Amino acid sequence: MSRTPEDSAAVSPAHAAAVRLRVPLVALLAALVAASAVLLGAGSAQAAGYRYWSFWEGNGKNWEYATQGPSLLRPDDGTVQGFRFAVSEDSGDADQPRRAPDFGAICADTPAKDGRKRVALVIDPGTTADAPDGEKPPALRTVCAQVAPEASSAEALAAVAKPLRYDDSAMLCAISGYPKSGCGEQVSGDSGSAKPSEPTKSTDTQDKGEESDGGGGPSVGLLVGIGAVLLLGIAAVVQARRRR
C-alpha cells in the first residue's frame, strides 16, 4: 500500500529529526578524528633530537643530570662528574655515561695534595650511531683532574681533556677535539640527518658549557582542546534529544 503525503507527515518527523542530528554529528566526529590524526602524525614526524655533550653528576651510586652548566658548577673534592655525547630529545631521555661514578676507582692513582682538589671525570664520546657523519667516536675514558679549590667543572675538564670547543652561546661542542664540527645540531626523527649548526669557536680556558634541550610533538593543550570540542559536540546531541 502506498503512503499519502499525509501519512508520511504523520510518521516521519521523529525519524527525520534523528537523521538531521546524526548527519552533523557524524561529520563533526569525522572531522575531529581526521584533525587528531593529522596533528598526531605531524608531531610524530617532526619529533627530533639534538646531538650534544650532556653533563652529569654522580651521587655515589648513580648518575643525575646536572642542573647547572659546567662553567657555573664548582665541585667539591671527591666529586664525580660525567660527560656523554649522544642524540637525545631532552634531559629526560638523555643517555648517561656508560661507566659508574666511582671516585675511588678513578682517582686511585692520584694522591691528595694540599691546596688542590680532585675531581673524577668520566668522558664518554658515545656510540657510532650517535656520531656525526664521517666521524668515529674515540674510546670512553676516565681521568682524575687535580685543580685549584675554586675551579669550576669546566676548568677541571679543560685541565685533562684539551682541546675544548664552545659556540657563541657557551654550549660545550667538543671535548678533546671530538666531534670535529657541529654543535648541538638538530637531528631529524625521520631520516637521522642533521641540520647545519652555527659557526663555533675554540677555547681551552673560557668558562663555558650549558646544554640545550629540545623536543617535538603536539602540545598537551592542543590535545585537550580537541577533546573539549568532542565533548561539546556530544553534549549538544544529548541536549537536542532531550528537547524532542
PDB file of C-alpha atoms in Angstrom:
ATOM      1  CA  MET A   1       0.000   0.000   0.000  1.00  0.00           C
ATOM      2  CA  SER A   2       1.405   3.363  -0.942  1.00  0.00           C
ATOM      3  CA  ARG A   3       1.573   6.192   1.624  1.00  0.00           C
ATOM      4  CA  THR A   4      -0.107   9.508   1.059  1.00  0.00           C
ATOM      5  CA  PRO A   5       1.681  12.746   1.853  1.00  0.00           C
ATOM      6  CA  GLU A   6      -0.469  12.974   4.975  1.00  0.00           C
ATOM      7  CA  ASP A   7       0.710   9.509   6.124  1.00  0.00           C
ATOM      8  CA  SER A   8       4.335  10.491   5.667  1.00  0.00           C
ATOM      9  CA  ALA A   9       3.833  13.667   7.621  1.00  0.00           C
ATOM     10  CA  ALA A  10       2.265  11.708  10.451  1.00  0.00           C
ATOM     11  CA  VAL A  11       5.012   9.070  10.888  1.00  0.00           C
ATOM     12  CA  SER A  12       8.301  10.706   9.840  1.00  0.00           C
ATOM     13  CA  PRO A  13       9.088  13.836  11.921  1.00  0.00           C
ATOM     14  CA  ALA A  14      10.969  11.937  14.671  1.00  0.00           C
ATOM     15  CA  HIS A  15      12.863   9.888  12.130  1.00  0.00           C
ATOM     16  CA  ALA A  16      13.719  12.967  10.106  1.00  0.00           C
ATOM     17  CA  ALA A  17      14.922  14.782  13.229  1.00  0.00           C
ATOM     18  CA  ALA A  18      17.141  11.845  14.165  1.00  0.00           C
ATOM     19  CA  VAL A  19      18.601  11.806  10.680  1.00  0.00           C
ATOM     20  CA  ARG A  20      19.247  15.543  10.826  1.00  0.00           C
ATOM     21  CA  LEU A  21      21.090  15.093  14.150  1.00  0.00           C
ATOM     22  CA  ARG A  22      23.107  12.102  13.001  1.00  0.00           C
ATOM     23  CA  VAL A  23      24.428  13.737   9.853  1.00  0.00           C
ATOM     24  CA  PRO A  24      26.135  16.741  11.502  1.00  0.00           C
ATOM     25  CA  LEU A  25      27.310  14.551  14.397  1.00  0.00           C
ATOM     26  CA  VAL A  26      28.959  12.078  12.054  1.00  0.00           C
ATOM     27  CA  ALA A  27      30.525  14.933  10.116  1.00  0.00           C
ATOM     28  CA  LEU A  28      31.778  16.520  13.337  1.00  0.00           C
ATOM     29  CA  LEU A  29      33.285  13.294  14.652  1.00  0.00           C
ATOM     30  CA  ALA A  30      34.887  12.540  11.304  1.00  0.00           C
ATOM     31  CA  ALA A  31      36.443  15.995  11.190  1.00  0.00           C
ATOM     32  CA  LEU A  32      37.752  15.688  14.757  1.00  0.00           C
ATOM     33  CA  VAL A  33      39.241  12.249  14.127  1.00  0.00           C
ATOM     34  CA  ALA A  34      40.873  13.441  10.919  1.00  0.00           C
ATOM     35  CA  ALA A  35      42.294  16.541  12.612  1.00  0.00           C
ATOM     36  CA  SER A  36      43.639  14.476  15.509  1.00  0.00           C
ATOM     37  CA  ALA A  37      45.304  12.022  13.158  1.00  0.00           C
ATOM     38  CA  VAL A  38      46.914  14.818  11.169  1.00  0.00           C
ATOM     39  CA  LEU A  39      48.164  16.620  14.271  1.00  0.00           C
ATOM     40  CA  LEU A  40      49.463  13.493  15.950  1.00  0.00           C
ATOM     41  CA  GLY A  41      51.085  12.330  12.750  1.00  0.00           C
ATOM     42  CA  ALA A  42      52.713  15.702  12.213  1.00  0.00           C
ATOM     43  CA  GLY A  43      54.008  15.738  15.795  1.00  0.00           C
ATOM     44  CA  SER A  44      55.473  12.280  15.387  1.00  0.00           C
ATOM     45  CA  ALA A  45      57.079  13.149  12.059  1.00  0.00           C
ATOM     46  CA  GLN A  46      58.580  16.329  13.482  1.00  0.00           C
ATOM     47  CA  ALA A  47      59.948  14.690  16.640  1.00  0.00           C
ATOM     48  CA  ALA A  48      63.655  15.333  16.685  1.00  0.00           C
ATOM     49  CA  GLY A  49      66.665  15.059  18.901  1.00  0.00           C
ATOM     50  CA  TYR A  50      69.850  17.046  19.352  1.00  0.00           C
ATOM     51  CA  ARG A  51      73.426  15.822  19.123  1.00  0.00           C
ATOM     52  CA  TYR A  52      75.401  17.254  22.033  1.00  0.00           C
ATOM     53  CA  TRP A  53      77.576  16.643  25.092  1.00  0.00           C
ATOM     54  CA  SER A  54      75.338  16.244  28.161  1.00  0.00           C
ATOM     55  CA  PHE A  55      76.662  16.937  31.650  1.00  0.00           C
ATOM     56  CA  TRP A  56      76.101  14.631  34.649  1.00  0.00           C
ATOM     57  CA  GLU A  57      76.834  14.435  38.372  1.00  0.00           C
ATOM     58  CA  GLY A  58      77.477  11.238  40.319  1.00  0.00           C
ATOM     59  CA  ASN A  59      75.598  10.786  43.583  1.00  0.00           C
ATOM     60  CA  GLY A  60      77.773   7.926  44.838  1.00  0.00           C
ATOM     61  CA  LYS A  61      75.847   5.183  43.062  1.00  0.00           C
ATOM     62  CA  ASN A  62      74.075   6.625  40.028  1.00  0.00           C
ATOM     63  CA  TRP A  63      74.175   9.492  37.567  1.00  0.00           C
ATOM     64  CA  GLU A  64      71.934  12.538  37.783  1.00  0.00           C
ATOM     65  CA  TYR A  65      71.521  15.094  35.004  1.00  0.00           C
ATOM     66  CA  ALA A  66      73.282  18.272  36.126  1.00  0.00           C
ATOM     67  CA  THR A  67      71.057  21.246  36.893  1.00  0.00           C
ATOM     68  CA  GLN A  68      73.886  23.727  36.287  1.00  0.00           C
ATOM     69  CA  GLY A  69      76.337  24.056  33.442  1.00  0.00           C
ATOM     70  CA  PRO A  70      79.986  23.086  33.971  1.00  0.00           C
ATOM     71  CA  SER A  71      81.054  26.733  33.932  1.00  0.00           C
ATOM     72  CA  LEU A  72      78.790  27.517  36.900  1.00  0.00           C
ATOM     73  CA  LEU A  73      79.280  24.404  38.986  1.00  0.00           C
ATOM     74  CA  ARG A  74      82.258  24.354  41.369  1.00  0.00           C
ATOM     75  CA  PRO A  75      82.597  20.755  42.560  1.00  0.00           C
ATOM     76  CA  ASP A  76      83.976  19.727  45.910  1.00  0.00           C
ATOM     77  CA  ASP A  77      86.969  17.485  46.362  1.00  0.00           C
ATOM     78  CA  GLY A  78      85.892  13.880  45.811  1.00  0.00           C
ATOM     79  CA  THR A  79      83.196  14.743  43.266  1.00  0.00           C
ATOM     80  CA  VAL A  80      82.491  12.563  40.209  1.00  0.00           C
ATOM     81  CA  GLN A  81      81.181  14.171  37.021  1.00  0.00           C
ATOM     82  CA  GLY A  82      80.374  12.775  33.614  1.00  0.00           C
ATOM     83  CA  PHE A  83      80.110  13.975  30.020  1.00  0.00           C
ATOM     84  CA  ARG A  84      78.211  11.914  27.442  1.00  0.00           C
ATOM     85  CA  PHE A  85      77.959  12.608  23.702  1.00  0.00           C
ATOM     86  CA  ALA A  86      74.698  11.330  22.199  1.00  0.00           C
ATOM     87  CA  VAL A  87      71.496  12.231  20.384  1.00  0.00           C
ATOM     88  CA  SER A  88      68.554  12.910  22.682  1.00  0.00           C
ATOM     89  CA  GLU A  89      65.380  14.985  22.693  1.00  0.00           C
ATOM     90  CA  ASP A  90      65.847  16.444  26.176  1.00  0.00           C
ATOM     91  CA  SER A  91      67.268  15.768  29.620  1.00  0.00           C
ATOM     92  CA  GLY A  92      64.520  13.231  30.298  1.00  0.00           C
ATOM     93  CA  ASP A  93      65.765  10.793  27.667  1.00  0.00           C
ATOM     94  CA  ALA A  94      69.464  11.701  27.552  1.00  0.00           C
ATOM     95  CA  ASP A  95      71.942   8.799  27.592  1.00  0.00           C
ATOM     96  CA  GLN A  96      74.059   8.539  30.743  1.00  0.00           C
ATOM     97  CA  PRO A  97      77.812   7.927  30.807  1.00  0.00           C
ATOM     98  CA  ARG A  98      78.500   4.203  30.425  1.00  0.00           C
ATOM     99  CA  ARG A  99      80.778   3.941  33.446  1.00  0.00           C
ATOM    100  CA  ALA A 100      79.795   4.022  37.120  1.00  0.00           C
ATOM    101  CA  PRO A 101      80.554   7.228  39.072  1.00  0.00           C
ATOM    102  CA  ASP A 102      83.229   5.621  41.262  1.00  0.00           C
ATOM    103  CA  PHE A 103      85.604   8.241  42.645  1.00  0.00           C
ATOM    104  CA  GLY A 104      87.789   5.695  44.441  1.00  0.00           C
ATOM    105  CA  ALA A 105      88.467   3.741  41.267  1.00  0.00           C
ATOM    106  CA  ILE A 106      89.032   6.757  39.011  1.00  0.00           C
ATOM    107  CA  CYS A 107      91.308   8.699  41.355  1.00  0.00           C
ATOM    108  CA  ALA A 108      93.056   5.737  42.974  1.00  0.00           C
ATOM    109  CA  ASP A 109      96.394   6.661  41.380  1.00  0.00           C
ATOM    110  CA  THR A 110      96.126  10.401  42.104  1.00  0.00           C
ATOM    111  CA  PRO A 111      97.056  11.093  45.744  1.00  0.00           C
ATOM    112  CA  ALA A 112      95.521  14.035  47.572  1.00  0.00           C
ATOM    113  CA  LYS A 113      97.599  17.212  47.633  1.00  0.00           C
ATOM    114  CA  ASP A 114      97.398  20.299  49.872  1.00  0.00           C
ATOM    115  CA  GLY A 115      95.798  23.287  48.176  1.00  0.00           C
ATOM    116  CA  ARG A 116      94.313  21.150  45.387  1.00  0.00           C
ATOM    117  CA  LYS A 117      91.110  19.200  44.903  1.00  0.00           C
ATOM    118  CA  ARG A 118      90.445  16.060  42.910  1.00  0.00           C
ATOM    119  CA  VAL A 119      87.503  15.726  40.528  1.00  0.00           C
ATOM    120  CA  ALA A 120      86.885  12.361  38.887  1.00  0.00           C
ATOM    121  CA  LEU A 121      85.663  12.656  35.295  1.00  0.00           C
ATOM    122  CA  VAL A 122      84.009  10.112  33.015  1.00  0.00           C
ATOM    123  CA  ILE A 123      84.275  11.236  29.390  1.00  0.00           C
ATOM    124  CA  ASP A 124      82.052   9.114  27.178  1.00  0.00           C
ATOM    125  CA  PRO A 125      82.029  10.042  23.457  1.00  0.00           C
ATOM    126  CA  GLY A 126      79.105   7.693  22.853  1.00  0.00           C
ATOM    127  CA  THR A 127      78.475   5.203  20.066  1.00  0.00           C
ATOM    128  CA  THR A 128      78.928   5.160  16.306  1.00  0.00           C
ATOM    129  CA  ALA A 129      75.161   5.551  15.895  1.00  0.00           C
ATOM    130  CA  ASP A 130      75.328   8.969  17.579  1.00  0.00           C
ATOM    131  CA  ALA A 131      78.492  10.135  15.794  1.00  0.00           C
ATOM    132  CA  PRO A 132      78.315  12.814  13.087  1.00  0.00           C
ATOM    133  CA  ASP A 133      78.698  11.575   9.513  1.00  0.00           C
ATOM    134  CA  GLY A 134      82.281  10.632   8.707  1.00  0.00           C
ATOM    135  CA  GLU A 135      83.459  10.570  12.335  1.00  0.00           C
ATOM    136  CA  LYS A 136      84.255   7.731  14.705  1.00  0.00           C
ATOM    137  CA  PRO A 137      83.935   8.308  18.452  1.00  0.00           C
ATOM    138  CA  PRO A 138      87.096   7.842  20.496  1.00  0.00           C
ATOM    139  CA  ALA A 139      87.153   5.388  23.371  1.00  0.00           C
ATOM    140  CA  LEU A 140      85.469   6.138  26.670  1.00  0.00           C
ATOM    141  CA  ARG A 141      87.958   7.224  29.298  1.00  0.00           C
ATOM    142  CA  THR A 142      88.109   8.170  32.953  1.00  0.00           C
ATOM    143  CA  VAL A 143      90.532  10.692  34.379  1.00  0.00           C
ATOM    144  CA  CYS A 144      91.223  12.359  37.718  1.00  0.00           C
ATOM    145  CA  ALA A 145      91.616  16.130  37.440  1.00  0.00           C
ATOM    146  CA  GLN A 146      93.593  17.806  40.215  1.00  0.00           C
ATOM    147  CA  VAL A 147      92.812  21.507  40.213  1.00  0.00           C
ATOM    148  CA  ALA A 148      92.593  24.585  42.415  1.00  0.00           C
ATOM    149  CA  PRO A 149      89.915  24.518  45.133  1.00  0.00           C
ATOM    150  CA  GLU A 150      87.872  27.245  43.424  1.00  0.00           C
ATOM    151  CA  ALA A 151      87.997  25.664  39.952  1.00  0.00           C
ATOM    152  CA  SER A 152      84.760  25.070  38.065  1.00  0.00           C
ATOM    153  CA  SER A 153      83.808  21.828  36.369  1.00  0.00           C
ATOM    154  CA  ALA A 154      84.689  23.397  33.025  1.00  0.00           C
ATOM    155  CA  GLU A 155      88.177  24.223  34.310  1.00  0.00           C
ATOM    156  CA  ALA A 156      88.621  20.691  35.632  1.00  0.00           C
ATOM    157  CA  LEU A 157      87.644  19.322  32.221  1.00  0.00           C
ATOM    158  CA  ALA A 158      89.977  21.731  30.426  1.00  0.00           C
ATOM    159  CA  ALA A 159      92.863  20.567  32.630  1.00  0.00           C
ATOM    160  CA  VAL A 160      92.654  16.992  31.317  1.00  0.00           C
ATOM    161  CA  ALA A 161      90.731  16.980  28.014  1.00  0.00           C
ATOM    162  CA  LYS A 162      92.018  19.716  25.707  1.00  0.00           C
ATOM    163  CA  PRO A 163      91.166  20.978  23.209  1.00  0.00           C
ATOM    164  CA  LEU A 164      87.635  22.044  24.145  1.00  0.00           C
ATOM    165  CA  ARG A 165      85.361  23.838  21.722  1.00  0.00           C
ATOM    166  CA  TYR A 166      82.393  26.088  22.515  1.00  0.00           C
ATOM    167  CA  ASP A 167      79.911  28.018  20.420  1.00  0.00           C
ATOM    168  CA  ASP A 168      78.853  31.639  20.799  1.00  0.00           C
ATOM    169  CA  SER A 169      76.049  30.707  23.194  1.00  0.00           C
ATOM    170  CA  ALA A 170      78.506  28.955  25.562  1.00  0.00           C
ATOM    171  CA  MET A 171      77.426  25.427  24.650  1.00  0.00           C
ATOM    172  CA  LEU A 172      80.149  22.799  25.001  1.00  0.00           C
ATOM    173  CA  CYS A 173      80.649  21.494  21.457  1.00  0.00           C
ATOM    174  CA  ALA A 174      83.728  19.264  21.585  1.00  0.00           C
ATOM    175  CA  ILE A 175      85.898  17.514  24.159  1.00  0.00           C
ATOM    176  CA  SER A 176      89.440  16.524  23.156  1.00  0.00           C
ATOM    177  CA  GLY A 177      88.572  17.672  19.657  1.00  0.00           C
ATOM    178  CA  TYR A 178      85.526  15.400  19.269  1.00  0.00           C
ATOM    179  CA  PRO A 179      83.467  15.978  17.256  1.00  0.00           C
ATOM    180  CA  LYS A 180      85.442  17.979  14.721  1.00  0.00           C
ATOM    181  CA  SER A 181      82.477  20.139  13.753  1.00  0.00           C
ATOM    182  CA  GLY A 182      78.876  20.812  14.682  1.00  0.00           C
ATOM    183  CA  CYS A 183      77.372  21.867  17.969  1.00  0.00           C
ATOM    184  CA  GLY A 184      74.010  20.808  19.333  1.00  0.00           C
ATOM    185  CA  GLU A 185      72.587  20.368  15.842  1.00  0.00           C
ATOM    186  CA  GLN A 186      69.034  19.123  15.452  1.00  0.00           C
ATOM    187  CA  VAL A 187      68.744  15.601  14.100  1.00  0.00           C
ATOM    188  CA  SER A 188      65.572  14.669  12.206  1.00  0.00           C
ATOM    189  CA  GLY A 189      63.467  11.984  13.812  1.00  0.00           C
ATOM    190  CA  ASP A 190      62.633  10.565  10.364  1.00  0.00           C
ATOM    191  CA  SER A 191      65.862  10.459   8.420  1.00  0.00           C
ATOM    192  CA  GLY A 192      68.538  10.898  11.065  1.00  0.00           C
ATOM    193  CA  SER A 193      70.020  13.779   9.096  1.00  0.00           C
ATOM    194  CA  ALA A 194      71.327  16.782  10.945  1.00  0.00           C
ATOM    195  CA  LYS A 195      70.661  20.417  10.278  1.00  0.00           C
ATOM    196  CA  PRO A 196      73.712  22.666   9.883  1.00  0.00           C
ATOM    197  CA  SER A 197      74.845  24.303  13.100  1.00  0.00           C
ATOM    198  CA  GLU A 198      76.007  27.839  13.692  1.00  0.00           C
ATOM    199  CA  PRO A 199      79.750  28.593  13.423  1.00  0.00           C
ATOM    200  CA  THR A 200      81.690  27.713  16.552  1.00  0.00           C
ATOM    201  CA  LYS A 201      84.884  28.866  18.162  1.00  0.00           C
ATOM    202  CA  SER A 202      87.592  27.033  20.075  1.00  0.00           C
ATOM    203  CA  THR A 203      88.962  27.803  23.515  1.00  0.00           C
ATOM    204  CA  ASP A 204      90.781  25.998  26.292  1.00  0.00           C
ATOM    205  CA  THR A 205      90.353  28.453  29.114  1.00  0.00           C
ATOM    206  CA  GLN A 206      86.925  30.056  28.915  1.00  0.00           C
ATOM    207  CA  ASP A 207      84.325  29.016  31.456  1.00  0.00           C
ATOM    208  CA  LYS A 208      81.624  27.734  29.147  1.00  0.00           C
ATOM    209  CA  GLY A 209      79.097  24.990  28.703  1.00  0.00           C
ATOM    210  CA  GLU A 210      75.388  24.651  29.105  1.00  0.00           C
ATOM    211  CA  GLU A 211      73.474  22.070  27.123  1.00  0.00           C
ATOM    212  CA  SER A 212      70.278  22.797  25.241  1.00  0.00           C
ATOM    213  CA  ASP A 213      67.124  20.735  25.412  1.00  0.00           C
ATOM    214  CA  GLY A 214      64.904  20.007  22.517  1.00  0.00           C
ATOM    215  CA  GLY A 215      61.627  18.245  21.876  1.00  0.00           C
ATOM    216  CA  GLY A 216      58.811  17.799  19.423  1.00  0.00           C
ATOM    217  CA  GLY A 217      55.212  16.720  19.101  1.00  0.00           C
ATOM    218  CA  PRO A 218      51.805  18.286  19.682  1.00  0.00           C
ATOM    219  CA  SER A 219      51.287  20.193  22.909  1.00  0.00           C
ATOM    220  CA  VAL A 220      49.134  18.860  25.713  1.00  0.00           C
ATOM    221  CA  GLY A 221      46.918  21.948  25.435  1.00  0.00           C
ATOM    222  CA  LEU A 222      46.187  21.181  21.792  1.00  0.00           C
ATOM    223  CA  LEU A 223      45.116  17.619  22.545  1.00  0.00           C
ATOM    224  CA  VAL A 224      42.995  18.790  25.475  1.00  0.00           C
ATOM    225  CA  GLY A 225      41.315  21.323  23.185  1.00  0.00           C
ATOM    226  CA  ILE A 226      40.424  18.599  20.689  1.00  0.00           C
ATOM    227  CA  GLY A 227      38.894  16.537  23.483  1.00  0.00           C
ATOM    228  CA  ALA A 228      36.905  19.517  24.720  1.00  0.00           C
ATOM    229  CA  VAL A 229      35.416  20.142  21.292  1.00  0.00           C
ATOM    230  CA  LEU A 230      34.432  16.492  21.029  1.00  0.00           C
ATOM    231  CA  LEU A 231      32.719  16.607  24.413  1.00  0.00           C
ATOM    232  CA  LEU A 232      30.825  19.754  23.450  1.00  0.00           C
ATOM    233  CA  GLY A 233      29.582  18.055  20.282  1.00  0.00           C
ATOM    234  CA  ILE A 234      28.327  15.058  22.233  1.00  0.00           C
ATOM    235  CA  ALA A 235      26.657  17.320  24.811  1.00  0.00           C
ATOM    236  CA  ALA A 236      24.841  19.227  22.070  1.00  0.00           C
ATOM    237  CA  VAL A 237      23.434  15.997  20.631  1.00  0.00           C
ATOM    238  CA  VAL A 238      22.266  14.789  24.046  1.00  0.00           C
ATOM    239  CA  GLN A 239      20.591  18.136  24.743  1.00  0.00           C
ATOM    240  CA  ALA A 240      18.832  18.101  21.376  1.00  0.00           C
ATOM    241  CA  ARG A 241      17.446  14.621  22.014  1.00  0.00           C
ATOM    242  CA  ARG A 242      16.092  15.691  25.409  1.00  0.00           C
ATOM    243  CA  ARG A 243      14.151  18.529  23.757  1.00  0.00           C
ATOM    244  CA  ARG A 244      12.346  16.198  21.316  1.00  0.00           C
TER     245      ARG A 244
END
